[in-house]
Coordinates of C-alpha atoms in Angstrom, one line a residue:
M1 CA 108.9 76.8 85.9
T2 CA 111.1 75.7 88.7
G3 CA 109.9 72.1 88.3
D4 CA 111.6 71.8 84.9
R5 CA 114.8 69.7 84.7
S6 CA 117.7 72.0 84.5
P7 CA 120.5 71.2 82.0
D8 CA 123.1 70.4 84.7
A9 CA 120.6 68.2 86.6
A10 CA 119.7 66.3 83.4
S11 CA 123.3 65.7 82.3
S12 CA 124.9 64.6 85.5
P13 CA 124.6 61.0 86.5
E14 CA 122.4 60.4 89.5
T15 CA 123.4 58.5 92.6
P16 CA 120.4 57.0 94.4
T17 CA 119.9 58.9 97.6
V18 CA 117.4 59.0 100.4
A19 CA 116.1 62.2 98.9
S20 CA 115.5 60.6 95.5
A21 CA 113.6 57.7 97.2
L22 CA 111.6 60.2 99.2
V23 CA 110.5 62.1 96.0
D24 CA 109.6 58.8 94.3
R25 CA 107.3 58.0 97.3
L26 CA 105.7 61.5 97.0
L27 CA 104.9 60.9 93.3
A28 CA 103.7 57.4 94.0
D29 CA 101.2 58.9 96.5
G30 CA 100.0 61.5 94.1
I31 CA 102.0 64.5 95.5
D32 CA 103.7 66.3 92.6
T33 CA 103.6 69.9 93.8
V34 CA 105.9 71.1 96.5
F35 CA 106.0 74.7 97.9
G36 CA 109.1 75.9 99.7
I37 CA 112.1 78.1 100.1
P38 CA 115.5 76.5 99.4
G39 CA 118.2 76.6 101.9
K40 CA 121.6 74.8 102.3
Q41 CA 119.8 72.1 104.3
T42 CA 117.2 71.4 101.6
L43 CA 119.4 71.2 98.6
P44 CA 119.7 67.4 98.4
L45 CA 115.9 67.3 98.3
N46 CA 115.7 70.1 95.8
R47 CA 118.1 68.3 93.5
A48 CA 115.9 65.2 93.7
L49 CA 112.8 67.2 92.9
E50 CA 114.4 68.7 89.8
R51 CA 115.3 65.4 88.5
R52 CA 111.8 64.1 88.6
D53 CA 108.4 65.1 87.4
A54 CA 107.6 67.3 90.4
R55 CA 107.1 71.0 90.5
F56 CA 108.9 73.0 93.2
V57 CA 107.4 76.5 93.7
V58 CA 109.8 78.9 95.3
A59 CA 108.0 81.3 97.6
R60 CA 109.4 84.5 99.2
H61 CA 108.5 83.8 102.8
E62 CA 107.9 80.6 104.7
T63 CA 104.5 81.8 106.0
A64 CA 103.3 81.8 102.4
V65 CA 104.6 78.3 101.8
T66 CA 102.1 76.5 104.0
H67 CA 99.2 78.8 103.0
Q68 CA 100.0 77.9 99.3
A69 CA 99.7 74.2 100.1
W70 CA 96.5 74.9 102.1
G71 CA 94.9 76.7 99.2
Y72 CA 96.0 73.8 96.9
A73 CA 94.2 71.2 99.0
E74 CA 91.1 73.4 99.7
T75 CA 90.3 73.4 95.9
R76 CA 91.0 69.8 95.1
P77 CA 88.9 66.6 95.8
P78 CA 89.2 65.4 99.4
G79 CA 92.6 63.8 100.2
E80 CA 94.5 65.4 97.3
M81 CA 97.3 67.6 98.7
A82 CA 100.7 69.2 98.2
A83 CA 103.9 69.2 100.2
T84 CA 106.0 71.9 101.7
V85 CA 109.8 72.1 102.4
V86 CA 111.5 74.5 104.7
V87 CA 114.8 74.9 106.6
P88 CA 114.7 74.3 110.4
G89 CA 114.3 77.0 113.0
P90 CA 113.3 80.3 111.5
G91 CA 111.9 78.7 108.4
D92 CA 109.9 76.1 110.3
M93 CA 108.6 78.6 112.8
N94 CA 107.5 81.0 110.1
A95 CA 105.6 78.1 108.5
M96 CA 103.8 77.4 111.8
N97 CA 101.1 80.0 111.1
G98 CA 100.0 78.2 108.0
L99 CA 100.3 74.8 109.7
K100 CA 98.0 76.0 112.5
N101 CA 95.5 77.4 110.0
A102 CA 95.5 74.0 108.2
R103 CA 95.1 72.2 111.5
N104 CA 92.1 74.3 112.5
D105 CA 90.5 73.9 109.1
A106 CA 91.2 70.1 108.9
V107 CA 93.1 70.5 105.6
P108 CA 95.7 67.9 104.7
L109 CA 99.3 68.8 103.8
L110 CA 102.7 67.2 104.2
H111 CA 105.3 69.5 105.8
L112 CA 108.9 68.4 105.4
A113 CA 111.3 70.2 107.7
V114 CA 114.9 69.6 107.0
E115 CA 116.4 69.3 110.4
T116 CA 119.9 69.9 111.9
E117 CA 122.2 67.0 111.1
H118 CA 121.6 64.0 113.3
D119 CA 125.0 63.9 115.0
V120 CA 124.8 67.7 115.7
R121 CA 121.3 67.5 117.2
G122 CA 121.3 68.8 120.8
G123 CA 124.5 70.8 120.2
D124 CA 122.8 74.0 119.4
G125 CA 123.5 73.8 115.7
I126 CA 122.4 76.5 113.3
H127 CA 118.6 77.0 113.4
E128 CA 118.2 74.1 115.8
T129 CA 114.9 74.1 117.7
P130 CA 113.4 71.4 119.9
P131 CA 111.3 69.2 117.6
E132 CA 108.4 69.3 120.1
T133 CA 108.0 73.0 119.4
Y134 CA 105.6 72.1 116.6
D135 CA 103.4 69.5 118.4
T136 CA 100.4 71.8 118.9
V137 CA 100.1 73.2 115.4
V138 CA 100.0 69.9 113.4
K139 CA 97.9 66.8 113.5
E140 CA 101.1 64.7 114.1
N141 CA 104.8 65.7 114.4
V142 CA 107.3 63.0 113.4
L143 CA 111.0 63.1 113.9
V144 CA 112.9 60.6 111.8
E145 CA 115.7 58.8 113.8
T146 CA 117.4 56.7 111.1
A147 CA 118.3 57.3 107.5
Q148 CA 116.7 54.0 106.6
G149 CA 113.4 55.1 108.0
V150 CA 112.8 58.3 106.0
V151 CA 110.5 56.9 103.3
P152 CA 108.4 54.8 105.7
A153 CA 108.0 57.8 108.0
V154 CA 106.9 60.0 105.0
A155 CA 104.5 57.3 103.7
R156 CA 102.8 57.0 107.1
A157 CA 102.7 60.8 107.4
I158 CA 100.8 61.0 104.1
R159 CA 98.3 58.5 105.3
T160 CA 97.8 60.3 108.6
A161 CA 97.3 63.6 106.8
R162 CA 94.6 62.1 104.6
E163 CA 92.8 60.2 107.4
H164 CA 89.7 61.9 108.7
P165 CA 89.7 64.3 110.4
Q166 CA 92.4 65.4 107.9
G167 CA 95.2 67.8 108.8
P168 CA 98.8 68.8 108.4
V169 CA 101.6 66.4 109.3
R170 CA 105.2 67.6 110.0
V171 CA 108.1 65.3 109.3
G172 CA 111.5 66.4 110.6
I173 CA 114.3 64.8 108.5
P174 CA 118.0 65.5 109.4
K175 CA 119.9 67.0 106.5
D176 CA 122.6 64.4 106.4
F177 CA 120.0 61.6 105.9
L178 CA 118.7 63.1 102.7
A179 CA 122.1 63.0 101.0
A180 CA 122.9 59.5 102.2
S181 CA 122.9 56.5 99.9
V182 CA 121.3 53.9 102.1
P183 CA 118.4 51.5 101.3
Q184 CA 115.0 52.4 102.6
A185 CA 113.0 50.0 104.8
A186 CA 110.3 48.5 102.7
V187 CA 106.8 49.8 103.1
G188 CA 103.7 48.6 101.3
D189 CA 100.5 50.2 100.4
L190 CA 99.0 52.2 103.2
P191 CA 95.3 52.6 102.5
V192 CA 93.5 55.5 104.2
P193 CA 90.9 54.2 106.6
E194 CA 87.3 55.0 105.8
P195 CA 86.0 57.9 108.0
D196 CA 83.8 57.0 110.9
R197 CA 80.2 56.0 110.0
P198 CA 77.3 57.1 112.2
D199 CA 75.5 54.9 114.7
P200 CA 72.3 53.5 113.1
D201 CA 70.1 54.2 116.1
A202 CA 71.3 57.8 116.3
V203 CA 70.6 58.2 112.6
I204 CA 67.0 57.0 113.1
D205 CA 66.5 59.3 116.0
A206 CA 67.9 62.3 114.0
A207 CA 66.0 61.5 110.9
D208 CA 62.7 61.1 112.7
R209 CA 63.1 64.4 114.5
L210 CA 63.9 66.2 111.2
A211 CA 61.0 64.5 109.4
A212 CA 58.6 65.7 112.1
A213 CA 59.9 69.3 112.0
V214 CA 57.7 72.1 111.0
N215 CA 60.5 74.6 110.1
P216 CA 63.8 72.8 110.1
V217 CA 67.1 74.4 109.3
I218 CA 70.6 73.1 108.4
L219 CA 73.9 74.6 109.4
A220 CA 76.7 73.2 107.2
G221 CA 80.4 73.4 108.1
G222 CA 83.7 72.6 106.5
G223 CA 83.3 68.9 107.2
V224 CA 80.8 68.8 104.4
R225 CA 83.5 70.1 102.1
R226 CA 86.2 67.8 103.4
S227 CA 84.0 64.7 102.9
G228 CA 82.9 65.7 99.4
A229 CA 79.3 65.8 100.5
S230 CA 77.9 69.0 98.9
T231 CA 75.6 67.2 96.5
P232 CA 74.1 65.0 99.2
L233 CA 73.7 68.1 101.4
V234 CA 71.7 69.9 98.8
A235 CA 69.6 66.8 98.2
L236 CA 68.8 66.4 101.9
A237 CA 67.9 70.1 102.2
E238 CA 65.5 69.8 99.3
R239 CA 64.0 66.7 100.8
L240 CA 63.4 68.5 104.1
D241 CA 62.6 71.8 102.4
A242 CA 65.1 73.3 104.9
P243 CA 67.1 76.5 104.5
V244 CA 70.8 76.0 104.6
V245 CA 73.1 78.3 106.5
T246 CA 76.8 77.7 106.3
T247 CA 79.8 78.5 108.5
Y248 CA 83.0 80.3 107.3
K249 CA 84.4 77.0 106.2
G250 CA 81.1 75.7 104.8
K251 CA 80.6 78.6 102.4
G252 CA 80.0 77.2 98.9
T253 CA 78.9 73.8 100.1
I254 CA 75.5 74.8 98.8
P255 CA 75.6 77.0 95.7
E256 CA 74.6 80.4 96.9
D257 CA 72.1 81.0 94.1
H258 CA 70.2 77.9 95.2
P259 CA 66.7 78.8 96.5
L260 CA 67.5 77.2 99.9
S261 CA 70.7 79.0 100.5
A262 CA 70.3 81.5 103.3
G263 CA 73.8 82.9 103.8
V264 CA 76.8 82.5 106.1
L265 CA 76.9 82.5 109.9
C266 CA 79.8 84.8 110.6
G267 CA 80.7 88.0 112.3
G268 CA 78.9 89.9 109.5
A269 CA 75.7 87.7 109.5
S270 CA 72.5 89.7 109.5
T271 CA 69.9 89.8 112.2
E272 CA 67.5 88.0 109.8
L273 CA 69.9 85.2 109.4
T274 CA 70.4 84.6 113.1
E275 CA 66.6 84.9 113.6
L276 CA 66.2 82.2 111.0
L277 CA 68.4 79.8 113.1
A278 CA 66.7 80.7 116.4
S279 CA 63.2 80.3 115.1
A280 CA 63.6 76.8 113.7
D281 CA 62.1 74.0 115.7
V282 CA 64.8 71.4 114.7
G283 CA 68.3 72.1 113.5
L284 CA 70.9 69.8 111.8
V285 CA 74.4 71.0 112.4
V286 CA 76.7 68.9 110.1
G287 CA 80.4 69.1 109.6
S288 CA 81.0 71.9 112.1
D289 CA 82.6 72.1 115.6
L290 CA 80.4 75.1 116.3
D291 CA 83.4 77.1 117.2
A292 CA 83.3 80.4 119.1
V293 CA 84.2 82.4 116.0
A294 CA 81.3 81.3 113.9
T295 CA 78.8 81.5 116.8
R296 CA 80.0 84.8 118.2
H297 CA 81.2 83.2 121.4
F298 CA 78.2 80.9 121.5
S299 CA 75.8 83.9 121.6
V300 CA 73.9 82.8 118.5
S301 CA 70.7 81.0 119.4
L302 CA 70.2 77.6 117.8
P303 CA 67.1 75.4 117.9
D304 CA 66.4 73.7 121.2
E305 CA 66.1 70.4 119.3
L306 CA 69.5 70.1 117.8
V307 CA 71.3 67.3 115.9
H308 CA 75.0 67.9 115.9
V309 CA 77.3 65.8 113.5
T310 CA 81.0 66.2 113.8
L311 CA 84.2 64.1 113.6
G312 CA 85.6 65.8 116.7
V313 CA 84.8 63.9 119.9
D314 CA 85.6 66.9 122.0
D315 CA 83.3 69.2 120.0
I316 CA 80.0 67.7 121.2
G317 CA 78.5 69.8 124.0
V318 CA 80.9 72.8 123.7
G319 CA 78.7 75.9 123.6
Y320 CA 75.6 74.0 122.7
D321 CA 74.0 70.8 124.1
P322 CA 72.6 68.7 121.3
T323 CA 69.5 66.6 121.5
V324 CA 71.3 64.0 119.3
G325 CA 75.1 64.0 119.1
I326 CA 76.7 62.0 116.3
V327 CA 80.5 61.6 116.0
A328 CA 80.9 60.6 112.4
D329 CA 81.7 61.7 108.9
A330 CA 79.5 64.4 107.5
G331 CA 78.9 62.8 104.2
A332 CA 78.2 59.3 105.6
T333 CA 75.7 60.8 108.1
I334 CA 73.9 62.9 105.5
T335 CA 73.5 59.9 103.3
A336 CA 72.3 57.7 106.2
I337 CA 69.7 60.4 107.3
A338 CA 68.5 60.8 103.7
D339 CA 68.1 57.0 103.4
R340 CA 66.0 56.9 106.5
L341 CA 63.9 59.8 105.4
S342 CA 63.2 58.0 102.1
E343 CA 61.3 55.5 104.2
T344 CA 59.2 58.2 105.9
P345 CA 56.5 60.1 104.0
S346 CA 56.9 63.9 104.0
V347 CA 54.2 65.4 106.3
H348 CA 55.0 69.1 106.4
D349 CA 55.6 71.9 103.9
A350 CA 58.4 73.6 105.8
N351 CA 58.3 76.7 103.5
G352 CA 62.1 76.6 103.4
T353 CA 62.5 78.4 100.1
E354 CA 60.5 81.4 101.3
R355 CA 62.3 81.5 104.6
A356 CA 65.7 81.5 102.8
R357 CA 64.5 84.0 100.3
S358 CA 63.4 86.3 103.0
V359 CA 66.9 86.4 104.6
R360 CA 68.6 86.9 101.2
A361 CA 66.2 89.8 100.4
A362 CA 66.8 91.5 103.7
D363 CA 70.6 91.2 103.2
R364 CA 70.4 92.6 99.7
E365 CA 68.3 95.5 100.9
R366 CA 71.1 96.4 103.3
F367 CA 73.7 96.2 100.6
D368 CA 71.5 98.3 98.3
R369 CA 71.0 100.9 101.0
L370 CA 74.7 101.2 101.8
I371 CA 75.5 101.5 98.1
E372 CA 72.8 104.1 97.6
E373 CA 73.9 106.2 100.6
A374 CA 77.4 106.3 99.2
R375 CA 76.4 107.1 95.6
G376 CA 78.3 110.0 94.3
N377 CA 80.8 109.8 97.1
D378 CA 84.5 109.1 96.7
P379 CA 85.8 106.5 97.6
M380 CA 83.3 103.7 97.1
P381 CA 82.1 101.2 99.8
S382 CA 83.5 97.7 99.8
V383 CA 80.1 96.1 99.1
G384 CA 79.7 98.1 95.9
A385 CA 83.1 97.1 94.7
L386 CA 82.5 93.5 95.6
R387 CA 79.2 93.4 93.8
A388 CA 80.9 94.7 90.6
I389 CA 83.7 92.2 91.0
R390 CA 81.4 89.2 91.5
E391 CA 79.3 90.2 88.5
A392 CA 82.4 90.5 86.3
L393 CA 83.9 87.2 87.3
P394 CA 82.8 83.9 85.6
R395 CA 80.7 81.6 87.7
E396 CA 83.4 79.0 87.7
T397 CA 86.0 81.3 89.3
I398 CA 87.8 80.1 92.4
L399 CA 87.7 82.9 94.9
T400 CA 90.2 83.2 97.8
A401 CA 89.5 85.7 100.6
D402 CA 91.6 87.0 103.4
A403 CA 90.9 87.7 107.1
G404 CA 89.9 91.1 108.3
G405 CA 87.1 93.5 107.3
S406 CA 87.2 92.6 103.6
R407 CA 86.5 88.9 104.5
L408 CA 83.3 89.7 106.3
W409 CA 81.9 91.7 103.4
T410 CA 83.0 89.0 101.0
L411 CA 81.4 86.3 103.1
V412 CA 78.0 88.0 103.3
S413 CA 77.8 89.6 99.9
V414 CA 79.9 87.6 97.3
P415 CA 78.2 84.4 96.3
A416 CA 80.2 81.2 96.0
F417 CA 79.0 78.5 93.7
G418 CA 80.7 75.4 94.9
P419 CA 82.8 73.9 97.7
D420 CA 86.0 74.0 95.7
R421 CA 85.4 77.6 94.5
Y422 CA 85.8 79.5 97.7
V423 CA 88.7 79.5 100.2
N424 CA 89.1 81.5 103.4
P425 CA 90.6 80.8 106.8
G426 CA 88.3 79.6 109.5
S427 CA 88.7 80.0 113.2
W428 CA 92.4 80.8 113.1
A429 CA 91.5 83.9 111.0
T430 CA 95.0 84.8 110.1
M431 CA 95.6 87.6 107.7
G432 CA 97.9 87.3 104.6
T433 CA 96.3 84.2 103.2
A434 CA 94.3 85.2 100.1
L435 CA 97.3 85.7 97.8
P436 CA 99.3 82.6 98.7
S437 CA 96.2 80.4 98.8
A438 CA 95.3 81.7 95.3
I439 CA 98.7 80.6 94.1
G440 CA 98.1 77.1 95.4
A441 CA 94.5 77.1 94.0
K442 CA 95.7 78.0 90.5
L443 CA 98.4 75.4 90.5
A444 CA 95.9 72.8 91.6
N445 CA 93.4 74.0 89.0
P446 CA 95.3 75.4 86.0
D447 CA 92.3 75.6 83.7
A448 CA 90.1 77.5 86.2
P449 CA 90.0 81.3 86.7
V450 CA 91.3 82.2 90.1
A451 CA 90.9 85.5 91.9
A452 CA 92.1 86.7 95.3
I453 CA 90.1 89.3 97.2
V454 CA 92.2 91.0 99.8
G455 CA 92.4 94.2 101.8
D456 CA 95.4 96.4 101.9
G457 CA 96.3 95.3 105.4
G458 CA 96.1 91.6 104.5
L459 CA 98.1 92.1 101.2
L460 CA 100.9 93.9 103.1
M461 CA 101.3 90.7 105.2
C462 CA 102.0 88.6 102.1
V463 CA 103.0 91.3 99.5
H464 CA 106.2 89.4 98.7
E465 CA 104.1 86.7 97.0
L466 CA 103.3 89.1 94.2
H467 CA 106.9 88.4 93.1
T468 CA 106.2 84.7 93.3
L469 CA 103.2 85.2 91.0
A470 CA 105.4 86.9 88.4
A471 CA 108.4 84.6 88.8
E472 CA 106.3 81.4 88.5
D473 CA 103.9 83.0 85.9
V474 CA 100.8 82.1 87.9
D475 CA 97.7 83.5 86.2
V476 CA 95.9 84.9 89.2
T477 CA 93.8 88.1 89.4
V478 CA 94.4 89.9 92.7
L479 CA 91.6 92.3 93.7
A480 CA 93.1 94.5 96.4
L481 CA 90.6 96.7 98.3
N482 CA 92.7 99.6 99.5
N483 CA 91.3 102.0 102.2
D484 CA 94.7 103.0 103.6
D485 CA 93.6 101.7 107.0
Y486 CA 93.2 98.7 109.3
A487 CA 89.6 99.8 109.1
I488 CA 88.0 97.0 111.1
I489 CA 90.3 97.8 114.0
S490 CA 90.0 101.6 113.7
D491 CA 86.2 101.2 113.6
E492 CA 86.1 99.2 116.8
A493 CA 88.7 101.5 118.5
S494 CA 86.6 104.6 117.9
R495 CA 83.2 103.0 118.4
S496 CA 84.0 101.1 121.6
Y497 CA 87.1 102.8 123.1
G498 CA 86.8 106.5 122.2
F499 CA 89.8 106.6 119.8
R500 CA 89.7 109.2 117.1
D501 CA 88.3 108.0 113.7
G502 CA 90.9 106.3 111.5
R503 CA 93.3 105.9 114.4
Y504 CA 95.0 102.9 112.7
G505 CA 95.1 104.2 109.2
W506 CA 97.8 105.9 107.2
P507 CA 96.2 108.7 105.2
D508 CA 99.3 110.8 105.2
V509 CA 101.5 108.0 103.7
R510 CA 99.2 106.4 101.2
L511 CA 99.9 103.1 99.7
D512 CA 100.2 102.7 96.0
L513 CA 99.7 98.9 95.6
S514 CA 99.7 99.1 91.9
A515 CA 103.2 100.6 91.9
I516 CA 104.4 97.9 94.2
A517 CA 102.9 95.2 92.0
E518 CA 104.4 96.6 88.9
G519 CA 107.8 96.8 90.6
M520 CA 107.5 93.0 91.2
G521 CA 106.6 92.2 87.6
V522 CA 102.8 92.1 87.9
D523 CA 100.6 94.1 85.6
A524 CA 98.5 96.4 87.7
R525 CA 96.0 99.2 87.5
R526 CA 94.3 101.5 90.1
I527 CA 90.5 102.1 90.1
A528 CA 88.4 104.5 92.1
D529 CA 85.1 104.1 90.3
A530 CA 83.0 100.9 90.5
D531 CA 81.9 101.4 86.9
A532 CA 85.4 100.8 85.8
I533 CA 85.7 97.4 87.5
P534 CA 84.0 95.2 84.9
A535 CA 86.4 96.3 82.1
A536 CA 89.4 95.9 84.4
V537 CA 88.4 92.4 85.4
A538 CA 87.7 91.4 81.8
D539 CA 91.2 92.6 80.7
A540 CA 92.8 90.7 83.6
L541 CA 91.0 87.5 82.7
A542 CA 92.0 87.9 79.0
D543 CA 95.6 88.2 80.0
D544 CA 97.6 85.0 80.5
G545 CA 99.6 86.3 83.3
P546 CA 99.0 87.7 86.8
T547 CA 97.2 91.0 87.3
L548 CA 96.6 93.2 90.3
I549 CA 93.5 95.5 90.3
E550 CA 93.7 98.1 93.1
V551 CA 90.2 99.3 94.1
V552 CA 90.1 102.4 96.3
T553 CA 87.5 101.9 99.0
D554 CA 86.1 104.0 101.9
P555 CA 88.0 103.7 105.2
A556 CA 85.0 105.3 107.0
E557 CA 82.4 102.9 105.7
P558 CA 80.5 100.8 108.3
Q559 CA 81.8 97.4 109.0
A560 CA 79.7 94.4 108.1
S561 CA 79.5 93.3 111.7
E562 CA 77.7 96.5 112.6
W563 CA 75.8 97.3 109.4
M564 CA 74.2 93.9 109.0
R565 CA 72.7 94.0 112.4
R566 CA 70.9 97.4 112.0

C-alpha cells in the first residue's frame, strides 16, 4: 500500500513545509485518498502524504487518475471526495479528460496540479502551459500566487467542489511553494452552503399539476444522486403512482426491481419506454439538464405539461419548454412537492405499476428473443453474457460501466439497485472509465464487491490500470466483453455508410485480454460459454485479489440502439 509510512520517511525528522500543511488541511476536510502519478515536481507533496495517514494510489496514466477520483466520489455520500495530483503540462492535460467528465456529471474532486516554479513561470519551463488552458473543464481553476496562500486556496477549493452544483476544482501550485517552510495564512471553517431551495409558489403549482394528473411520469437524473434524494424520490413516485424513468446518470436512483421502475432513457431505450414518456399527461423531470445525449438530440417526446427541476439556470428551456421551471436542489424540491401532496387527497389511480411493468416486460421479451436467436451460436450476444453476470453478482455489488456499445446494453439490461451501486459516464461519454472508476469505487467502499463491465475497446484505453489493480492489490472483478471490434462503430459504418461488415474490427489480430492481464499480475480466465460465467464470477468473488474474466461476445450482434426499437 503506497500510503504506508516508509522506513526512511518515518525515521528522518520532518521540517514543517507548505506541503505538510496542505496535507493536514486535506485530512481535516475528510480527504484521505489521493490518486496520482509522481514526478519530480510532486515529490515534496508525496513525502508529506507518506508521513501522514493518507493513501497515495499510483496510477499508470494521468487520464486514469481523475477517473479514479470520479469513481470514488460517485459511490460515496454526497460531498465525500478524493484528490488527484499530477505534474504540469502533459500530466495535467492528460487528466483533463477525467476533469471534463466530472464537470459534466457534477462530481466533486480536488485536482492538485504542481506547476512550474513561480520564478520560472512565463519562461517556457519544462511542461509549462498557460494556466487558463484548464478553465473550461473544471468548475473553478485557481492559480496560487504566494507560498503563504496555498492552504487557504486549497480550503476554498474544497468548499467550491462540494457546493451544489458540485464539480472538480483545479488548484495550480508552483513546485517551489510546496517545499518552502513558510507559515500559512489562517483560514477558519468554511461551511458548504446549503443547496438552493425551491420557490414555494412554484412548488404549489407543480404539486397541484401532478396531483391532478391521470397518468404522470417521473424522469430522474444525476441530481437526485448528488443530493442523496433516492429515498424521497421513491416515496414521491409511490405517492403519485408514477413510473420512474432515469437518465444515464440517474440509473439506480430507484432500485430497478421496484414495481415503478421503468428503465433508462438512453441511446438503447426501447420504443415502449419512449412511448411511456410521450403518453403521460404530466411529467416531472428532476435532477437532469435534459441533455442532448439522453434525449437523442431532443427528439424524445416528453409530456406537454412538464415540471423541470434542475440546479442549472441555463438548462431550463433548452430542448424542452417546461410548464413549470424550478431552479433548485433535487432533494429539497422532491421533499417540498411531497409535503404539498400530503395536503391534497389522491384522486386518481394512475396505474403506474402496470405501465412500468409493461415496459419492463417488452424489454425483457426483446432480450429473450435475441438470446434465443443466438442460442447454439458461437460467440454469445452481449445481453446473454450480461444477464449471466448480473445473476451471478451479489445485489450489493457496485457496478462500473464504460462508454460504447457495452454501456448501452448494460444500461438497458443490467439492473442497478442503488444510487451508489452504479457508475457510468454521462454526456461526456468518454471510453476507458470503467476500470479506473472501479479502482476508485473499491477504495471508497472496501467492504463492498466491485465489478467493472467494459468492452475490449474501452479496456484498451485504460489497460495500464490492470497493473495498478495488481500493484495496489485492489479487489475488483473486471468483466471484459471481447468481440475484437469497435462494434458500435462498425455497425453504424455498414448500416448507414455502406462500409463492409466489421470494418473497424481486428479479426486477424485477435486480442487475448486474459494473457495481457496475467502479464500485469492479475488472475484471469477466458470464457466463450454463458453457462461458465456463474462459476467464474463466484471464483473471482471468493478470491481476495483482482480478477479479469474475458467473455467472448459476438461482433455481429445488433446494437442496443437498433434492436430495442424494433
